Amino acid sequence: MSSGNPYLVFAGLALTVVLMPGADTILVFRTSRAHGTRLGLTTAAGVVTGPVIWGMLSGVGVALIVARNATVYRALALFGALYLLYLAAGCLRAAATGTVPPLDGEPNEPNEPNEANEADAAVPGGTPRNAYVTGLLTNLLNPKIGVFYLSIMPGLFHGTPDLWVGGSLGLIQASMGIVFLGLVAVLSGRARRYLAGRRASAAVELLAGGCLAAFALYTAWSALRAG
């Protein structure tokens, strides 16, 4: 593919993938806005763990099974689409019911003592564990990541890539991803007070839910079309 340093070539290709807005970007934005920067960063950490795992799976050939078996690929993609729809439904439910958590340090209204708990349950991400797992699953259930690695690794490295090469490439993408998504998390967290009203909160949840639903439908359509 190139006579240059294969890791630098990969970094350039991976950067274009990282900077493409997707479901992971929407998810980090929504989590930071609803639950704060810390959980947004935790979600981002879960997202960027995915490329490391996909890279290692590609290095040992497991991802090749997913890429070459249409049934496995389609099943994984459709499961990912269903998961995105689940997240979208939570956002839309939060928008409809107004169950948006208060800002840190601000008490709930006296007549709504359980509002924060309801909001945390509306979409996974209200606890560090849920935030991380949600980010991780959003990435792992996207088989296109594995196909990305499989399509470029043979051209960059002579011979058969191994676990360490795949993991190294995953770490390169993860390092860039955590910078980009971390910036999204920080900026979204800072914007919380400007989006704290019920109408603004509902609008954000509605936007996030709509985007996640759109990504889910596109993922499902692409998977069925590929079959």
PDB file of C-alpha atoms in Angstrom:
ATOM      1  CA  MET A   1       0.000   0.000   0.000  1.00  0.00           C
ATOM      2  CA  SER A   2       2.801   2.384   0.903  1.00  0.00           C
ATOM      3  CA  SER A   3       6.571   2.375   1.257  1.00  0.00           C
ATOM      4  CA  GLY A   4       6.384   4.643   4.310  1.00  0.00           C
ATOM      5  CA  ASN A   5       6.150   3.676   7.941  1.00  0.00           C
ATOM      6  CA  PRO A   6       3.083   1.403   8.135  1.00  0.00           C
ATOM      7  CA  TYR A   7       2.100   2.695  11.560  1.00  0.00           C
ATOM      8  CA  LEU A   8       2.128   6.304  10.348  1.00  0.00           C
ATOM      9  CA  VAL A   9       0.102   5.347   7.290  1.00  0.00           C
ATOM     10  CA  PHE A  10      -2.411   3.583   9.521  1.00  0.00           C
ATOM     11  CA  ALA A  11      -2.562   6.587  11.848  1.00  0.00           C
ATOM     12  CA  GLY A  12      -3.565   8.794   8.933  1.00  0.00           C
ATOM     13  CA  LEU A  13      -6.278   6.381   7.842  1.00  0.00           C
ATOM     14  CA  ALA A  14      -7.535   5.849  11.381  1.00  0.00           C
ATOM     15  CA  LEU A  15      -7.725   9.593  11.987  1.00  0.00           C
ATOM     16  CA  THR A  16     -10.292   9.970   9.217  1.00  0.00           C
ATOM     17  CA  VAL A  17     -12.381   7.235  10.858  1.00  0.00           C
ATOM     18  CA  VAL A  18     -12.070   8.828  14.303  1.00  0.00           C
ATOM     19  CA  LEU A  19     -13.167  12.251  13.075  1.00  0.00           C
ATOM     20  CA  MET A  20     -16.298  10.930  11.354  1.00  0.00           C
ATOM     21  CA  PRO A  21     -19.306  11.718  13.568  1.00  0.00           C
ATOM     22  CA  GLY A  22     -21.152   8.550  14.475  1.00  0.00           C
ATOM     23  CA  ALA A  23     -23.238   6.880  17.133  1.00  0.00           C
ATOM     24  CA  ASP A  24     -20.298   6.940  19.547  1.00  0.00           C
ATOM     25  CA  THR A  25     -19.994  10.727  19.237  1.00  0.00           C
ATOM     26  CA  ILE A  26     -23.713  11.179  19.886  1.00  0.00           C
ATOM     27  CA  LEU A  27     -23.543   8.806  22.836  1.00  0.00           C
ATOM     28  CA  VAL A  28     -20.633  10.627  24.496  1.00  0.00           C
ATOM     29  CA  PHE A  29     -22.315  13.984  23.913  1.00  0.00           C
ATOM     30  CA  ARG A  30     -25.594  12.775  25.394  1.00  0.00           C
ATOM     31  CA  THR A  31     -23.960  11.148  28.421  1.00  0.00           C
ATOM     32  CA  SER A  32     -21.869  14.228  29.260  1.00  0.00           C
ATOM     33  CA  ARG A  33     -24.854  16.527  28.874  1.00  0.00           C
ATOM     34  CA  ALA A  34     -27.109  14.342  31.003  1.00  0.00           C
ATOM     35  CA  HIS A  35     -24.712  12.926  33.592  1.00  0.00           C
ATOM     36  CA  GLY A  36     -21.603  15.104  33.534  1.00  0.00           C
ATOM     37  CA  THR A  37     -18.117  15.146  32.038  1.00  0.00           C
ATOM     38  CA  ARG A  38     -16.784  12.290  34.156  1.00  0.00           C
ATOM     39  CA  LEU A  39     -19.322   9.771  32.874  1.00  0.00           C
ATOM     40  CA  GLY A  40     -18.920  11.156  29.379  1.00  0.00           C
ATOM     41  CA  LEU A  41     -15.198  10.414  29.575  1.00  0.00           C
ATOM     42  CA  THR A  42     -15.984   6.959  30.944  1.00  0.00           C
ATOM     43  CA  THR A  43     -18.240   6.320  27.960  1.00  0.00           C
ATOM     44  CA  ALA A  44     -15.452   7.508  25.659  1.00  0.00           C
ATOM     45  CA  ALA A  45     -13.055   5.079  27.356  1.00  0.00           C
ATOM     46  CA  GLY A  46     -15.467   2.250  26.613  1.00  0.00           C
ATOM     47  CA  VAL A  47     -15.763   3.302  22.983  1.00  0.00           C
ATOM     48  CA  VAL A  48     -11.995   3.404  22.390  1.00  0.00           C
ATOM     49  CA  THR A  49     -11.501   0.003  24.011  1.00  0.00           C
ATOM     50  CA  GLY A  50     -13.396  -1.428  21.057  1.00  0.00           C
ATOM     51  CA  PRO A  51     -10.726  -0.746  18.384  1.00  0.00           C
ATOM     52  CA  VAL A  52      -8.067  -2.394  20.546  1.00  0.00           C
ATOM     53  CA  ILE A  53     -10.180  -5.551  20.782  1.00  0.00           C
ATOM     54  CA  TRP A  54     -11.066  -5.451  17.081  1.00  0.00           C
ATOM     55  CA  GLY A  55      -7.400  -4.953  16.203  1.00  0.00           C
ATOM     56  CA  MET A  56      -6.335  -7.975  18.232  1.00  0.00           C
ATOM     57  CA  LEU A  57      -9.167 -10.081  16.805  1.00  0.00           C
ATOM     58  CA  SER A  58      -8.031  -9.102  13.318  1.00  0.00           C
ATOM     59  CA  GLY A  59      -4.455 -10.023  14.163  1.00  0.00           C
ATOM     60  CA  VAL A  60      -5.388 -13.556  15.191  1.00  0.00           C
ATOM     61  CA  GLY A  61      -7.900 -14.058  12.387  1.00  0.00           C
ATOM     62  CA  VAL A  62     -11.128 -14.061  14.384  1.00  0.00           C
ATOM     63  CA  ALA A  63     -12.399 -10.905  12.677  1.00  0.00           C
ATOM     64  CA  LEU A  64     -11.844 -12.657   9.337  1.00  0.00           C
ATOM     65  CA  ILE A  65     -14.570 -15.134  10.268  1.00  0.00           C
ATOM     66  CA  VAL A  66     -16.977 -12.264  10.866  1.00  0.00           C
ATOM     67  CA  ALA A  67     -16.018 -10.527   7.631  1.00  0.00           C
ATOM     68  CA  ARG A  68     -16.245 -13.614   5.400  1.00  0.00           C
ATOM     69  CA  ASN A  69     -19.298 -15.250   6.936  1.00  0.00           C
ATOM     70  CA  ALA A  70     -22.286 -13.259   5.723  1.00  0.00           C
ATOM     71  CA  THR A  71     -24.591 -14.765   8.325  1.00  0.00           C
ATOM     72  CA  VAL A  72     -22.310 -13.917  11.247  1.00  0.00           C
ATOM     73  CA  TYR A  73     -21.635 -10.417   9.900  1.00  0.00           C
ATOM     74  CA  ARG A  74     -25.326  -9.729   9.349  1.00  0.00           C
ATOM     75  CA  ALA A  75     -26.312 -11.081  12.755  1.00  0.00           C
ATOM     76  CA  LEU A  76     -23.716  -8.953  14.558  1.00  0.00           C
ATOM     77  CA  ALA A  77     -24.676  -5.838  12.606  1.00  0.00           C
ATOM     78  CA  LEU A  78     -28.395  -6.353  13.242  1.00  0.00           C
ATOM     79  CA  PHE A  79     -27.763  -6.955  16.926  1.00  0.00           C
ATOM     80  CA  GLY A  80     -25.806  -3.703  16.983  1.00  0.00           C
ATOM     81  CA  ALA A  81     -28.693  -1.935  15.265  1.00  0.00           C
ATOM     82  CA  LEU A  82     -31.115  -3.256  17.880  1.00  0.00           C
ATOM     83  CA  TYR A  83     -28.809  -2.036  20.639  1.00  0.00           C
ATOM     84  CA  LEU A  84     -28.708   1.449  19.102  1.00  0.00           C
ATOM     85  CA  LEU A  85     -32.505   1.404  18.880  1.00  0.00           C
ATOM     86  CA  TYR A  86     -32.618   0.490  22.559  1.00  0.00           C
ATOM     87  CA  LEU A  87     -30.426   3.485  23.389  1.00  0.00           C
ATOM     88  CA  ALA A  88     -32.514   5.709  21.126  1.00  0.00           C
ATOM     89  CA  ALA A  89     -35.717   4.589  22.835  1.00  0.00           C
ATOM     90  CA  GLY A  90     -34.254   5.530  26.204  1.00  0.00           C
ATOM     91  CA  CYS A  91     -33.391   9.010  24.969  1.00  0.00           C
ATOM     92  CA  LEU A  92     -36.826   9.511  23.440  1.00  0.00           C
ATOM     93  CA  ARG A  93     -38.499   8.285  26.625  1.00  0.00           C
ATOM     94  CA  ALA A  94     -36.429  10.745  28.650  1.00  0.00           C
ATOM     95  CA  ALA A  95     -37.482  13.534  26.282  1.00  0.00           C
ATOM     96  CA  ALA A  96     -41.151  12.594  26.527  1.00  0.00           C
ATOM     97  CA  THR A  97     -41.270  12.197  30.306  1.00  0.00           C
ATOM     98  CA  GLY A  98     -38.836  14.960  31.207  1.00  0.00           C
ATOM     99  CA  THR A  99     -36.744  12.583  33.322  1.00  0.00           C
ATOM    100  CA  VAL A 100     -33.490  14.502  33.021  1.00  0.00           C
ATOM    101  CA  PRO A 101     -31.087  14.451  35.988  1.00  0.00           C
ATOM    102  CA  PRO A 102     -30.382  17.739  37.792  1.00  0.00           C
ATOM    103  CA  LEU A 103     -26.980  19.377  37.543  1.00  0.00           C
ATOM    104  CA  ASP A 104     -24.332  18.312  40.035  1.00  0.00           C
ATOM    105  CA  GLY A 105     -24.944  20.057  43.322  1.00  0.00           C
ATOM    106  CA  GLU A 106     -28.515  21.047  42.476  1.00  0.00           C
ATOM    107  CA  PRO A 107     -31.256  19.316  44.501  1.00  0.00           C
ATOM    108  CA  ASN A 108     -34.306  17.770  42.921  1.00  0.00           C
ATOM    109  CA  GLU A 109     -37.575  19.617  43.142  1.00  0.00           C
ATOM    110  CA  PRO A 110     -39.464  18.678  46.342  1.00  0.00           C
ATOM    111  CA  ASN A 111     -42.384  17.168  44.443  1.00  0.00           C
ATOM    112  CA  GLU A 112     -40.114  15.024  42.258  1.00  0.00           C
ATOM    113  CA  PRO A 113     -37.733  13.173  44.604  1.00  0.00           C
ATOM    114  CA  ASN A 114     -37.032  10.311  42.204  1.00  0.00           C
ATOM    115  CA  GLU A 115     -36.393  12.363  39.080  1.00  0.00           C
ATOM    116  CA  ALA A 116     -32.650  11.714  38.962  1.00  0.00           C
ATOM    117  CA  ASN A 117     -33.088   7.976  39.433  1.00  0.00           C
ATOM    118  CA  GLU A 118     -35.659   7.847  36.639  1.00  0.00           C
ATOM    119  CA  ALA A 119     -33.340   9.791  34.365  1.00  0.00           C
ATOM    120  CA  ASP A 120     -30.425   7.503  35.107  1.00  0.00           C
ATOM    121  CA  ALA A 121     -32.599   4.538  34.167  1.00  0.00           C
ATOM    122  CA  ALA A 122     -33.820   6.130  30.939  1.00  0.00           C
ATOM    123  CA  VAL A 123     -30.575   5.435  29.074  1.00  0.00           C
ATOM    124  CA  PRO A 124     -27.621   3.290  30.162  1.00  0.00           C
ATOM    125  CA  GLY A 125     -24.832   5.577  31.319  1.00  0.00           C
ATOM    126  CA  GLY A 126     -25.961   6.759  34.728  1.00  0.00           C
ATOM    127  CA  THR A 127     -23.174   4.864  36.520  1.00  0.00           C
ATOM    128  CA  PRO A 128     -19.477   4.464  35.610  1.00  0.00           C
ATOM    129  CA  ARG A 129     -19.960   0.770  34.863  1.00  0.00           C
ATOM    130  CA  ASN A 130     -22.990   1.355  32.636  1.00  0.00           C
ATOM    131  CA  ALA A 131     -21.282   4.251  30.887  1.00  0.00           C
ATOM    132  CA  TYR A 132     -18.211   2.164  30.063  1.00  0.00           C
ATOM    133  CA  VAL A 133     -20.149  -0.919  28.955  1.00  0.00           C
ATOM    134  CA  THR A 134     -22.497   1.149  26.793  1.00  0.00           C
ATOM    135  CA  GLY A 135     -19.565   2.780  25.016  1.00  0.00           C
ATOM    136  CA  LEU A 136     -17.812  -0.557  24.563  1.00  0.00           C
ATOM    137  CA  LEU A 137     -20.854  -2.352  23.152  1.00  0.00           C
ATOM    138  CA  THR A 138     -21.588   0.500  20.761  1.00  0.00           C
ATOM    139  CA  ASN A 139     -18.188  -0.118  19.157  1.00  0.00           C
ATOM    140  CA  LEU A 140     -17.910  -3.899  19.446  1.00  0.00           C
ATOM    141  CA  LEU A 141     -21.308  -4.461  17.838  1.00  0.00           C
ATOM    142  CA  ASN A 142     -20.151  -2.647  14.698  1.00  0.00           C
ATOM    143  CA  PRO A 143     -18.488  -5.272  12.452  1.00  0.00           C
ATOM    144  CA  LYS A 144     -17.368  -2.568  10.031  1.00  0.00           C
ATOM    145  CA  ILE A 145     -14.550  -1.803  12.463  1.00  0.00           C
ATOM    146  CA  GLY A 146     -13.202  -5.316  12.010  1.00  0.00           C
ATOM    147  CA  VAL A 147     -13.546  -5.069   8.237  1.00  0.00           C
ATOM    148  CA  PHE A 148     -11.597  -1.785   8.354  1.00  0.00           C
ATOM    149  CA  TYR A 149      -8.653  -3.514  10.014  1.00  0.00           C
ATOM    150  CA  LEU A 150      -8.792  -6.537   7.731  1.00  0.00           C
ATOM    151  CA  SER A 151      -8.873  -4.377   4.607  1.00  0.00           C
ATOM    152  CA  ILE A 152      -5.720  -2.402   5.384  1.00  0.00           C
ATOM    153  CA  MET A 153      -3.498  -4.660   7.501  1.00  0.00           C
ATOM    154  CA  PRO A 154      -2.334  -6.969   4.663  1.00  0.00           C
ATOM    155  CA  GLY A 155      -1.267  -4.007   2.553  1.00  0.00           C
ATOM    156  CA  LEU A 156       0.650  -2.343   5.369  1.00  0.00           C
ATOM    157  CA  PHE A 157       2.489  -5.322   6.831  1.00  0.00           C
ATOM    158  CA  HIS A 158       4.349  -8.081   5.028  1.00  0.00           C
ATOM    159  CA  GLY A 159       3.382 -11.563   6.080  1.00  0.00           C
ATOM    160  CA  THR A 160       0.544 -12.367   8.443  1.00  0.00           C
ATOM    161  CA  PRO A 161      -0.237  -9.721  11.114  1.00  0.00           C
ATOM    162  CA  ASP A 162      -0.305 -11.091  14.631  1.00  0.00           C
ATOM    163  CA  LEU A 163      -1.954 -10.256  17.925  1.00  0.00           C
ATOM    164  CA  TRP A 164       0.627  -7.626  18.833  1.00  0.00           C
ATOM    165  CA  VAL A 165       0.474  -5.829  15.503  1.00  0.00           C
ATOM    166  CA  GLY A 166      -3.324  -5.747  15.613  1.00  0.00           C
ATOM    167  CA  GLY A 167      -3.309  -4.582  19.213  1.00  0.00           C
ATOM    168  CA  SER A 168      -0.765  -1.860  18.418  1.00  0.00           C
ATOM    169  CA  LEU A 169      -2.920  -0.548  15.597  1.00  0.00           C
ATOM    170  CA  GLY A 170      -5.917  -0.588  17.906  1.00  0.00           C
ATOM    171  CA  LEU A 171      -4.004   1.424  20.489  1.00  0.00           C
ATOM    172  CA  ILE A 172      -3.082   4.004  17.853  1.00  0.00           C
ATOM    173  CA  GLN A 173      -6.720   4.470  16.915  1.00  0.00           C
ATOM    174  CA  ALA A 174      -7.775   4.424  20.568  1.00  0.00           C
ATOM    175  CA  SER A 175      -5.282   7.154  21.492  1.00  0.00           C
ATOM    176  CA  MET A 176      -6.662   9.436  18.804  1.00  0.00           C
ATOM    177  CA  GLY A 177     -10.222   8.481  19.638  1.00  0.00           C
ATOM    178  CA  ILE A 178      -9.899   9.318  23.332  1.00  0.00           C
ATOM    179  CA  VAL A 179      -8.562  12.767  22.444  1.00  0.00           C
ATOM    180  CA  PHE A 180     -11.449  13.497  20.075  1.00  0.00           C
ATOM    181  CA  LEU A 181     -14.208  11.964  22.193  1.00  0.00           C
ATOM    182  CA  GLY A 182     -12.639  13.397  25.336  1.00  0.00           C
ATOM    183  CA  LEU A 183     -12.948  16.850  23.793  1.00  0.00           C
ATOM    184  CA  VAL A 184     -16.587  16.117  22.963  1.00  0.00           C
ATOM    185  CA  ALA A 185     -17.178  15.020  26.563  1.00  0.00           C
ATOM    186  CA  VAL A 186     -15.535  18.101  28.073  1.00  0.00           C
ATOM    187  CA  LEU A 187     -17.314  20.567  25.797  1.00  0.00           C
ATOM    188  CA  SER A 188     -20.659  18.828  26.326  1.00  0.00           C
ATOM    189  CA  GLY A 189     -20.114  18.849  30.067  1.00  0.00           C
ATOM    190  CA  ARG A 190     -19.365  22.560  30.015  1.00  0.00           C
ATOM    191  CA  ALA A 191     -22.542  23.193  28.039  1.00  0.00           C
ATOM    192  CA  ARG A 192     -24.725  21.487  30.659  1.00  0.00           C
ATOM    193  CA  ARG A 193     -25.775  24.668  32.430  1.00  0.00           C
ATOM    194  CA  TYR A 194     -26.824  26.248  29.163  1.00  0.00           C
ATOM    195  CA  LEU A 195     -28.979  23.214  28.376  1.00  0.00           C
ATOM    196  CA  ALA A 196     -30.347  22.654  31.867  1.00  0.00           C
ATOM    197  CA  GLY A 197     -33.935  23.786  31.278  1.00  0.00           C
ATOM    198  CA  ARG A 198     -36.616  21.186  30.723  1.00  0.00           C
ATOM    199  CA  ARG A 199     -37.262  22.276  27.157  1.00  0.00           C
ATOM    200  CA  ALA A 200     -33.571  22.369  26.293  1.00  0.00           C
ATOM    201  CA  SER A 201     -32.978  19.009  27.965  1.00  0.00           C
ATOM    202  CA  ALA A 202     -35.903  17.448  26.153  1.00  0.00           C
ATOM    203  CA  ALA A 203     -34.657  18.873  22.849  1.00  0.00           C
ATOM    204  CA  VAL A 204     -31.194  17.382  23.401  1.00  0.00           C
ATOM    205  CA  GLU A 205     -32.648  13.986  24.311  1.00  0.00           C
ATOM    206  CA  LEU A 206     -34.919  14.127  21.269  1.00  0.00           C
ATOM    207  CA  LEU A 207     -32.000  15.016  18.995  1.00  0.00           C
ATOM    208  CA  ALA A 208     -29.778  12.302  20.457  1.00  0.00           C
ATOM    209  CA  GLY A 209     -32.534   9.712  20.232  1.00  0.00           C
ATOM    210  CA  GLY A 210     -33.328  10.649  16.652  1.00  0.00           C
ATOM    211  CA  CYS A 211     -29.681  10.437  15.596  1.00  0.00           C
ATOM    212  CA  LEU A 212     -29.165   7.081  17.317  1.00  0.00           C
ATOM    213  CA  ALA A 213     -32.328   5.737  15.693  1.00  0.00           C
ATOM    214  CA  ALA A 214     -31.128   6.950  12.290  1.00  0.00           C
ATOM    215  CA  PHE A 215     -27.757   5.241  12.770  1.00  0.00           C
ATOM    216  CA  ALA A 216     -29.568   2.069  13.843  1.00  0.00           C
ATOM    217  CA  LEU A 217     -31.812   2.019  10.784  1.00  0.00           C
ATOM    218  CA  TYR A 218     -28.879   2.697   8.464  1.00  0.00           C
ATOM    219  CA  THR A 219     -26.862  -0.086  10.103  1.00  0.00           C
ATOM    220  CA  ALA A 220     -29.732  -2.537   9.700  1.00  0.00           C
ATOM    221  CA  TRP A 221     -30.339  -1.484   6.095  1.00  0.00           C
ATOM    222  CA  SER A 222     -26.642  -1.855   5.234  1.00  0.00           C
ATOM    223  CA  ALA A 223     -26.489  -5.296   6.842  1.00  0.00           C
ATOM    224  CA  LEU A 224     -29.574  -6.570   5.014  1.00  0.00           C
ATOM    225  CA  ARG A 225     -28.403  -5.069   1.749  1.00  0.00           C
ATOM    226  CA  ALA A 226     -24.989  -6.708   2.094  1.00  0.00           C
ATOM    227  CA  GLY A 227     -26.689 -10.051   2.454  1.00  0.00           C
TER     228      GLY A 227
END
